[in-house]
Amino acid sequence: MTAVAEQSQQVPVARVATSERLAALAQRHGALAVLLLALLVSSLTFDAFASFDNLAGIAIQSSFLVIVALGMTFVIIGGGIDLSVGSVFALGGVLAAWASQWGMVAALVAPLLVCGGIGLLNGLIIARTGLAPFIVTLASLLGARGLLLAITSEGATTYLVPRDAVFLDLGRGTLWGLGYPVWIAVALCALGGLLLQRTGYGQAVYAVGGSEDAASLMGLPVARVKTLSYLLSGLLAGLAGCLNAARLGSGVTILGVGMELDAIAAVVIGGTLLVGGAGTISGTLCGVLLLGVIQNVINQIGNLTSSIQSVVSGAFLVVVVVTQSYLSRIRRLR
Amino acid sequence: MTAPTRTRYVQDFGVYAAVLVLLLFNALFTDNFLDLANLRTQLVQVAPVVIVALGMALVIGSEGIDLSVGSVMALAAAVIPLYLGSGMWVAIAMALLAGAAAGALNGTLVAVVNLQPIVATLALLVAGRGIALVLADGQLKQIRNPDLLALGRDQVAGLPVVVWIAILLALVVGAVVHRTTYGRQLVAVGGNRAAAQLAGLPVRRVLIVTYVLCGVFAALAGVLATARLTASDPSAIGNLMELSAITAVVVGGTPLTGGRIRVLGTVAGALLMQLLRATLIKHDLPDSTAQLVQAAIILVAVYVARQRRTT
């Protein structure tokens, strides 16, 4: 079939290869190029933008979304989707604040246990019953919110982290001018990259996302791979919520609404295909930072309302995905 | 590969049985539940969800999904005050037009650009409410137009107009799905897009029309919600409506894999979730429990409705 197609196309092979290479390059590094361009334009337009403090501010604000989107990247590359991360993020924050009265270890372990449990449950249900990830994680979005309301007496209680807690340093401390959450996010991305590119599990995630049937015919443990991805997503969302609570010094109950959308948007802008089977963590990182830069620039302009931000982000998303689908069509030309 | 008959019955009638059980339970154990005033309140609250869910059922039947319905409601609500000076009908027409435009954008992205429905409609979910807030200057606007207020308040034959509109739409959508060429084409496209394409069906047109209908329905729900609230509040209207609508459709037995649309089931699904919420509230169970129960019901419904893989 492909042989016939190649013969019938009266295009010199070299040209196809070049356009394909360019398309592949654009798909792989498009987000990074756009991010650099955005940084350059913003720096030239606004005096205050390129200052270290401002950039460090963007970094710390983006760090929580980076951690959440990292888990989402694994799930989406594996061909799934996780809508529960926003609720899980909020739940993780509240649990961390509540447990912080017993010290740092408790404040970390409590949210990771519960949020990891939710992620594991998502994964098990999706992998074992074959229900649509969209619906299962929609149910856990509601469920996690319900849990959050239950432990905060219907949202009326805001747990405060004790003022002298070591746990606060985790969110507020800085190293070389950058907050700890930024370093943690960077370290997690590096680990995630290794996991995705250099381990059997990571390669299996790509295989399962590319074609589940083919993966199971190759003898890959499809159910286990899926379960692990959702577990990761739950753990990371919980950890992000926990770090955020450390930074704010309290477990705010109304956080995380719509966060799943930001995470999905970041992953998609970063060049990960929602059909699964392709994507990179560096792309996701660029996607999150791009959203952060857009937000920062809109704040810099000052006389714009925050509603403009969602319009710009949405428009951006359309441009990116349309471009992506066009590029992948070029690559399929052969 | 037919499932055992009993499972088939559960799949086909489970949602209706659940609604009846809840009604019965409330009739016996909830004070004043059968009061006309209370029943009316329940119906009025569920009407916008039913209207949005009907459009969603069409989209899900085409093997798609529309995440932007809540934002489209907000968009419609924001458009109304801009044109109320020219009378209620002009304002409603413009609001519905805005919904149609949003649907056309979604449909084009899905049908022509070949994007996945989740991604295509995610963009408008993010941007739609933003556009609505920009149009409204981020402000809540009181509605003083007597015609529009009457639309939200009036009753015909003991039922609010809003409820009648929902009933009428359900009948129309049912007829469209089961009795028209478009309905048959829609189900065919949802069942197998490639096959429909090869069979010469106008796949693109069918998909675009479907998303436009969904957008118009969402806009109508936004108009009615605005009339009921007596205010246009783009920041709050239609929040999380996409989740309620998708839940109603799925609980009603329409599979997410497309190719089958259950209109009456969708209405029953919306009623079931509404009754469930009302029952839990009337028995003083907290919000948190209500959400956990809802989550469980969704999972059980989807599990029961799970279709066997036929290869």
PDB file of C-alpha atoms in Angstrom, chain B residues 83-299:
ATOM      1  CA  TYR B  83     -29.584  43.886  22.272  1.00  0.00           C
ATOM      2  CA  LEU B  84     -32.435  44.150  24.781  1.00  0.00           C
ATOM      3  CA  GLY B  85     -32.942  47.745  23.612  1.00  0.00           C
ATOM      4  CA  SER B  86     -34.322  46.393  20.356  1.00  0.00           C
ATOM      5  CA  GLY B  87     -36.773  44.116  22.137  1.00  0.00           C
ATOM      6  CA  MET B  88     -36.724  40.639  23.605  1.00  0.00           C
ATOM      7  CA  TRP B  89     -36.929  38.676  20.355  1.00  0.00           C
ATOM      8  CA  VAL B  90     -33.963  40.439  18.785  1.00  0.00           C
ATOM      9  CA  ALA B  91     -31.914  39.801  21.929  1.00  0.00           C
ATOM     10  CA  ILE B  92     -32.849  36.110  22.002  1.00  0.00           C
ATOM     11  CA  ALA B  93     -32.133  35.742  18.290  1.00  0.00           C
ATOM     12  CA  MET B  94     -28.681  37.293  18.699  1.00  0.00           C
ATOM     13  CA  ALA B  95     -27.941  35.072  21.719  1.00  0.00           C
ATOM     14  CA  LEU B  96     -28.911  31.964  19.760  1.00  0.00           C
ATOM     15  CA  LEU B  97     -26.828  33.202  16.840  1.00  0.00           C
ATOM     16  CA  ALA B  98     -23.829  33.506  19.155  1.00  0.00           C
ATOM     17  CA  GLY B  99     -24.448  29.898  20.219  1.00  0.00           C
ATOM     18  CA  ALA B 100     -24.678  28.813  16.586  1.00  0.00           C
ATOM     19  CA  ALA B 101     -21.405  30.581  15.791  1.00  0.00           C
ATOM     20  CA  ALA B 102     -19.681  28.849  18.708  1.00  0.00           C
ATOM     21  CA  GLY B 103     -21.090  25.510  17.525  1.00  0.00           C
ATOM     22  CA  ALA B 104     -19.947  26.202  13.972  1.00  0.00           C
ATOM     23  CA  LEU B 105     -16.414  26.856  15.223  1.00  0.00           C
ATOM     24  CA  ASN B 106     -16.424  23.608  17.238  1.00  0.00           C
ATOM     25  CA  GLY B 107     -17.900  21.669  14.341  1.00  0.00           C
ATOM     26  CA  THR B 108     -15.388  23.040  11.845  1.00  0.00           C
ATOM     27  CA  LEU B 109     -12.466  22.140  14.101  1.00  0.00           C
ATOM     28  CA  VAL B 110     -13.829  18.615  14.521  1.00  0.00           C
ATOM     29  CA  ALA B 111     -15.073  17.933  10.994  1.00  0.00           C
ATOM     30  CA  VAL B 112     -12.690  19.884   8.760  1.00  0.00           C
ATOM     31  CA  VAL B 113      -9.472  20.199  10.777  1.00  0.00           C
ATOM     32  CA  ASN B 114     -10.023  16.698  12.168  1.00  0.00           C
ATOM     33  CA  LEU B 115      -9.208  17.627  15.747  1.00  0.00           C
ATOM     34  CA  GLN B 116     -10.306  15.454  18.597  1.00  0.00           C
ATOM     35  CA  PRO B 117     -13.601  16.766  19.994  1.00  0.00           C
ATOM     36  CA  ILE B 118     -12.151  17.082  23.510  1.00  0.00           C
ATOM     37  CA  VAL B 119      -9.377  19.397  22.307  1.00  0.00           C
ATOM     38  CA  ALA B 120     -11.525  21.289  19.827  1.00  0.00           C
ATOM     39  CA  THR B 121     -14.169  22.187  22.396  1.00  0.00           C
ATOM     40  CA  LEU B 122     -11.648  22.719  25.206  1.00  0.00           C
ATOM     41  CA  ALA B 123     -10.487  25.863  23.431  1.00  0.00           C
ATOM     42  CA  LEU B 124     -13.946  27.453  23.587  1.00  0.00           C
ATOM     43  CA  LEU B 125     -14.461  26.268  27.145  1.00  0.00           C
ATOM     44  CA  VAL B 126     -11.383  28.286  28.076  1.00  0.00           C
ATOM     45  CA  ALA B 127     -12.025  31.250  25.783  1.00  0.00           C
ATOM     46  CA  GLY B 128     -15.833  31.391  25.716  1.00  0.00           C
ATOM     47  CA  ARG B 129     -16.381  32.604  29.244  1.00  0.00           C
ATOM     48  CA  GLY B 130     -13.544  35.073  28.792  1.00  0.00           C
ATOM     49  CA  ILE B 131     -15.225  36.512  25.706  1.00  0.00           C
ATOM     50  CA  ALA B 132     -18.519  36.661  27.607  1.00  0.00           C
ATOM     51  CA  LEU B 133     -16.891  38.576  30.465  1.00  0.00           C
ATOM     52  CA  VAL B 134     -15.229  40.980  28.042  1.00  0.00           C
ATOM     53  CA  LEU B 135     -18.588  41.613  26.355  1.00  0.00           C
ATOM     54  CA  ALA B 136     -20.204  42.257  29.722  1.00  0.00           C
ATOM     55  CA  ASP B 137     -17.300  44.302  31.114  1.00  0.00           C
ATOM     56  CA  GLY B 138     -17.120  41.699  33.841  1.00  0.00           C
ATOM     57  CA  GLN B 139     -20.323  42.994  35.354  1.00  0.00           C
ATOM     58  CA  LEU B 140     -23.612  41.450  36.365  1.00  0.00           C
ATOM     59  CA  LYS B 141     -26.449  43.238  34.573  1.00  0.00           C
ATOM     60  CA  GLN B 142     -29.995  43.348  35.930  1.00  0.00           C
ATOM     61  CA  ILE B 143     -32.666  42.413  33.408  1.00  0.00           C
ATOM     62  CA  ARG B 144     -35.552  44.881  33.380  1.00  0.00           C
ATOM     63  CA  ASN B 145     -37.195  43.931  30.099  1.00  0.00           C
ATOM     64  CA  PRO B 146     -40.750  42.846  31.074  1.00  0.00           C
ATOM     65  CA  ASP B 147     -41.081  40.360  28.203  1.00  0.00           C
ATOM     66  CA  LEU B 148     -37.948  38.478  29.169  1.00  0.00           C
ATOM     67  CA  LEU B 149     -38.851  38.505  32.865  1.00  0.00           C
ATOM     68  CA  ALA B 150     -42.263  37.086  31.947  1.00  0.00           C
ATOM     69  CA  LEU B 151     -40.583  34.309  29.960  1.00  0.00           C
ATOM     70  CA  GLY B 152     -38.773  33.203  33.084  1.00  0.00           C
ATOM     71  CA  ARG B 153     -41.740  33.573  35.403  1.00  0.00           C
ATOM     72  CA  ASP B 154     -44.924  32.744  33.523  1.00  0.00           C
ATOM     73  CA  GLN B 155     -46.769  29.481  33.648  1.00  0.00           C
ATOM     74  CA  VAL B 156     -48.933  27.729  31.089  1.00  0.00           C
ATOM     75  CA  ALA B 157     -51.357  25.042  32.257  1.00  0.00           C
ATOM     76  CA  GLY B 158     -49.695  24.918  35.672  1.00  0.00           C
ATOM     77  CA  LEU B 159     -46.165  24.402  34.380  1.00  0.00           C
ATOM     78  CA  PRO B 160     -43.539  27.130  33.876  1.00  0.00           C
ATOM     79  CA  VAL B 161     -42.799  28.086  30.263  1.00  0.00           C
ATOM     80  CA  VAL B 162     -39.181  26.999  30.767  1.00  0.00           C
ATOM     81  CA  VAL B 163     -40.340  23.459  31.508  1.00  0.00           C
ATOM     82  CA  TRP B 164     -42.639  23.388  28.484  1.00  0.00           C
ATOM     83  CA  ILE B 165     -39.747  24.443  26.261  1.00  0.00           C
ATOM     84  CA  ALA B 166     -37.636  21.576  27.591  1.00  0.00           C
ATOM     85  CA  ILE B 167     -40.446  19.063  27.013  1.00  0.00           C
ATOM     86  CA  LEU B 168     -41.066  20.373  23.510  1.00  0.00           C
ATOM     87  CA  LEU B 169     -37.371  20.199  22.640  1.00  0.00           C
ATOM     88  CA  ALA B 170     -37.116  16.638  23.924  1.00  0.00           C
ATOM     89  CA  LEU B 171     -39.988  15.635  21.623  1.00  0.00           C
ATOM     90  CA  VAL B 172     -38.440  17.457  18.672  1.00  0.00           C
ATOM     91  CA  VAL B 173     -34.987  15.933  19.222  1.00  0.00           C
ATOM     92  CA  GLY B 174     -36.533  12.487  19.609  1.00  0.00           C
ATOM     93  CA  ALA B 175     -38.366  12.919  16.297  1.00  0.00           C
ATOM     94  CA  VAL B 176     -35.220  14.250  14.590  1.00  0.00           C
ATOM     95  CA  VAL B 177     -33.084  11.335  15.759  1.00  0.00           C
ATOM     96  CA  HIS B 178     -35.546   8.606  14.906  1.00  0.00           C
ATOM     97  CA  ARG B 179     -37.517   9.990  11.986  1.00  0.00           C
ATOM     98  CA  THR B 180     -35.261  12.125   9.809  1.00  0.00           C
ATOM     99  CA  THR B 181     -32.490  11.453   7.327  1.00  0.00           C
ATOM    100  CA  TYR B 182     -30.182  13.696   9.346  1.00  0.00           C
ATOM    101  CA  GLY B 183     -30.837  11.593  12.443  1.00  0.00           C
ATOM    102  CA  ARG B 184     -29.994   8.372  10.647  1.00  0.00           C
ATOM    103  CA  GLN B 185     -26.882   9.914   9.116  1.00  0.00           C
ATOM    104  CA  LEU B 186     -25.803  11.212  12.530  1.00  0.00           C
ATOM    105  CA  VAL B 187     -26.042   7.747  14.079  1.00  0.00           C
ATOM    106  CA  ALA B 188     -24.169   6.272  11.130  1.00  0.00           C
ATOM    107  CA  VAL B 189     -21.363   8.827  11.427  1.00  0.00           C
ATOM    108  CA  GLY B 190     -21.138   8.194  15.162  1.00  0.00           C
ATOM    109  CA  GLY B 191     -21.065   4.451  14.682  1.00  0.00           C
ATOM    110  CA  ASN B 192     -18.244   4.470  12.157  1.00  0.00           C
ATOM    111  CA  ARG B 193     -17.056   7.714  10.618  1.00  0.00           C
ATOM    112  CA  ALA B 194     -14.815   6.086   8.024  1.00  0.00           C
ATOM    113  CA  ALA B 195     -17.573   3.760   6.849  1.00  0.00           C
ATOM    114  CA  ALA B 196     -20.050   6.637   6.656  1.00  0.00           C
ATOM    115  CA  GLN B 197     -17.540   8.563   4.575  1.00  0.00           C
ATOM    116  CA  LEU B 198     -17.086   5.614   2.223  1.00  0.00           C
ATOM    117  CA  ALA B 199     -20.836   5.141   1.956  1.00  0.00           C
ATOM    118  CA  GLY B 200     -21.018   8.665   0.600  1.00  0.00           C
ATOM    119  CA  LEU B 201     -22.717  10.345   3.541  1.00  0.00           C
ATOM    120  CA  PRO B 202     -22.048  14.092   3.960  1.00  0.00           C
ATOM    121  CA  VAL B 203     -19.965  13.466   7.080  1.00  0.00           C
ATOM    122  CA  ARG B 204     -18.611  16.994   7.450  1.00  0.00           C
ATOM    123  CA  ARG B 205     -21.999  18.616   7.080  1.00  0.00           C
ATOM    124  CA  VAL B 206     -23.617  16.215   9.550  1.00  0.00           C
ATOM    125  CA  LEU B 207     -20.912  16.880  12.154  1.00  0.00           C
ATOM    126  CA  ILE B 208     -21.034  20.664  11.745  1.00  0.00           C
ATOM    127  CA  VAL B 209     -24.840  20.699  11.992  1.00  0.00           C
ATOM    128  CA  THR B 210     -24.627  18.576  15.151  1.00  0.00           C
ATOM    129  CA  TYR B 211     -22.220  20.929  16.916  1.00  0.00           C
ATOM    130  CA  VAL B 212     -24.230  23.956  15.770  1.00  0.00           C
ATOM    131  CA  LEU B 213     -27.384  22.406  17.261  1.00  0.00           C
ATOM    132  CA  CYS B 214     -25.543  21.731  20.511  1.00  0.00           C
ATOM    133  CA  GLY B 215     -24.346  25.346  20.609  1.00  0.00           C
ATOM    134  CA  VAL B 216     -27.850  26.703  19.937  1.00  0.00           C
ATOM    135  CA  PHE B 217     -29.345  24.506  22.673  1.00  0.00           C
ATOM    136  CA  ALA B 218     -26.710  25.676  25.130  1.00  0.00           C
ATOM    137  CA  ALA B 219     -27.388  29.296  24.171  1.00  0.00           C
ATOM    138  CA  LEU B 220     -31.130  28.754  24.677  1.00  0.00           C
ATOM    139  CA  ALA B 221     -30.438  27.326  28.121  1.00  0.00           C
ATOM    140  CA  GLY B 222     -28.339  30.419  28.816  1.00  0.00           C
ATOM    141  CA  VAL B 223     -31.216  32.693  27.745  1.00  0.00           C
ATOM    142  CA  LEU B 224     -33.730  30.855  29.935  1.00  0.00           C
ATOM    143  CA  ALA B 225     -31.378  30.790  32.912  1.00  0.00           C
ATOM    144  CA  THR B 226     -30.862  34.538  32.528  1.00  0.00           C
ATOM    145  CA  ALA B 227     -34.623  35.106  32.396  1.00  0.00           C
ATOM    146  CA  ARG B 228     -35.097  33.019  35.555  1.00  0.00           C
ATOM    147  CA  LEU B 229     -32.284  34.742  37.422  1.00  0.00           C
ATOM    148  CA  THR B 230     -33.533  38.173  36.260  1.00  0.00           C
ATOM    149  CA  ALA B 231     -29.884  39.023  35.686  1.00  0.00           C
ATOM    150  CA  SER B 232     -27.174  38.359  33.146  1.00  0.00           C
ATOM    151  CA  ASP B 233     -24.229  36.985  35.104  1.00  0.00           C
ATOM    152  CA  PRO B 234     -21.588  35.622  32.701  1.00  0.00           C
ATOM    153  CA  SER B 235     -19.171  34.700  35.457  1.00  0.00           C
ATOM    154  CA  ALA B 236     -21.549  32.286  37.154  1.00  0.00           C
ATOM    155  CA  ILE B 237     -24.039  31.081  34.561  1.00  0.00           C
ATOM    156  CA  GLY B 238     -23.465  27.615  33.184  1.00  0.00           C
ATOM    157  CA  ASN B 239     -20.544  26.842  35.470  1.00  0.00           C
ATOM    158  CA  LEU B 240     -19.769  23.113  35.327  1.00  0.00           C
ATOM    159  CA  MET B 241     -22.826  22.646  33.111  1.00  0.00           C
ATOM    160  CA  GLU B 242     -20.728  20.529  30.743  1.00  0.00           C
ATOM    161  CA  LEU B 243     -20.265  17.980  33.508  1.00  0.00           C
ATOM    162  CA  SER B 244     -23.967  17.879  34.410  1.00  0.00           C
ATOM    163  CA  ALA B 245     -24.975  17.504  30.770  1.00  0.00           C
ATOM    164  CA  ILE B 246     -22.446  14.768  29.989  1.00  0.00           C
ATOM    165  CA  THR B 247     -23.491  12.950  33.162  1.00  0.00           C
ATOM    166  CA  ALA B 248     -27.183  13.092  32.203  1.00  0.00           C
ATOM    167  CA  VAL B 249     -26.453  11.717  28.737  1.00  0.00           C
ATOM    168  CA  VAL B 250     -24.175   8.943  29.963  1.00  0.00           C
ATOM    169  CA  VAL B 251     -26.406   7.901  32.859  1.00  0.00           C
ATOM    170  CA  GLY B 252     -29.274   7.836  30.358  1.00  0.00           C
ATOM    171  CA  GLY B 253     -27.550   5.024  28.490  1.00  0.00           C
ATOM    172  CA  THR B 254     -26.027   6.797  25.493  1.00  0.00           C
ATOM    173  CA  PRO B 255     -22.585   5.249  24.980  1.00  0.00           C
ATOM    174  CA  LEU B 256     -19.617   7.602  24.697  1.00  0.00           C
ATOM    175  CA  THR B 257     -18.443   5.577  21.730  1.00  0.00           C
ATOM    176  CA  GLY B 258     -21.217   7.044  19.581  1.00  0.00           C
ATOM    177  CA  GLY B 259     -23.607   5.397  17.185  1.00  0.00           C
ATOM    178  CA  ARG B 260     -26.563   5.287  19.541  1.00  0.00           C
ATOM    179  CA  ILE B 261     -28.625   8.120  20.996  1.00  0.00           C
ATOM    180  CA  ARG B 262     -31.184   7.704  23.745  1.00  0.00           C
ATOM    181  CA  VAL B 263     -33.222  10.888  23.944  1.00  0.00           C
ATOM    182  CA  LEU B 264     -35.743   9.789  26.558  1.00  0.00           C
ATOM    183  CA  GLY B 265     -32.910   8.212  28.527  1.00  0.00           C
ATOM    184  CA  THR B 266     -31.090  11.555  28.522  1.00  0.00           C
ATOM    185  CA  VAL B 267     -34.151  13.317  29.989  1.00  0.00           C
ATOM    186  CA  ALA B 268     -34.456  10.547  32.589  1.00  0.00           C
ATOM    187  CA  GLY B 269     -30.739  10.828  33.346  1.00  0.00           C
ATOM    188  CA  ALA B 270     -31.054  14.552  34.027  1.00  0.00           C
ATOM    189  CA  LEU B 271     -34.148  13.939  36.191  1.00  0.00           C
ATOM    190  CA  LEU B 272     -32.357  11.195  38.110  1.00  0.00           C
ATOM    191  CA  MET B 273     -29.393  13.411  39.027  1.00  0.00           C
ATOM    192  CA  GLN B 274     -31.744  16.258  39.990  1.00  0.00           C
ATOM    193  CA  LEU B 275     -33.940  14.022  42.157  1.00  0.00           C
ATOM    194  CA  LEU B 276     -30.871  12.498  43.749  1.00  0.00           C
ATOM    195  CA  ARG B 277     -29.539  15.917  44.705  1.00  0.00           C
ATOM    196  CA  ALA B 278     -32.952  17.035  45.969  1.00  0.00           C
ATOM    197  CA  THR B 279     -33.416  13.861  48.016  1.00  0.00           C
ATOM    198  CA  LEU B 280     -30.005  14.145  49.648  1.00  0.00           C
ATOM    199  CA  ILE B 281     -30.569  17.823  50.461  1.00  0.00           C
ATOM    200  CA  LYS B 282     -34.068  17.281  51.847  1.00  0.00           C
ATOM    201  CA  HIS B 283     -32.763  14.582  54.151  1.00  0.00           C
ATOM    202  CA  ASP B 284     -30.098  16.966  55.426  1.00  0.00           C
ATOM    203  CA  LEU B 285     -27.198  15.056  54.004  1.00  0.00           C
ATOM    204  CA  PRO B 286     -24.287  17.405  53.418  1.00  0.00           C
ATOM    205  CA  ASP B 287     -23.048  18.511  50.039  1.00  0.00           C
ATOM    206  CA  SER B 288     -19.956  16.340  50.346  1.00  0.00           C
ATOM    207  CA  THR B 289     -22.025  13.166  50.635  1.00  0.00           C
ATOM    208  CA  ALA B 290     -24.148  14.296  47.704  1.00  0.00           C
ATOM    209  CA  GLN B 291     -21.065  14.614  45.500  1.00  0.00           C
ATOM    210  CA  LEU B 292     -19.707  11.240  46.547  1.00  0.00           C
ATOM    211  CA  VAL B 293     -23.062   9.595  45.831  1.00  0.00           C
ATOM    212  CA  GLN B 294     -23.208  11.300  42.439  1.00  0.00           C
ATOM    213  CA  ALA B 295     -19.743  10.046  41.588  1.00  0.00           C
ATOM    214  CA  ALA B 296     -20.734   6.505  42.552  1.00  0.00           C
ATOM    215  CA  ILE B 297     -23.967   6.663  40.518  1.00  0.00           C
ATOM    216  CA  ILE B 298     -22.071   7.801  37.421  1.00  0.00           C
ATOM    217  CA  LEU B 299     -19.622   4.906  37.691  1.00  0.00           C
TER     218      LEU B 299
END
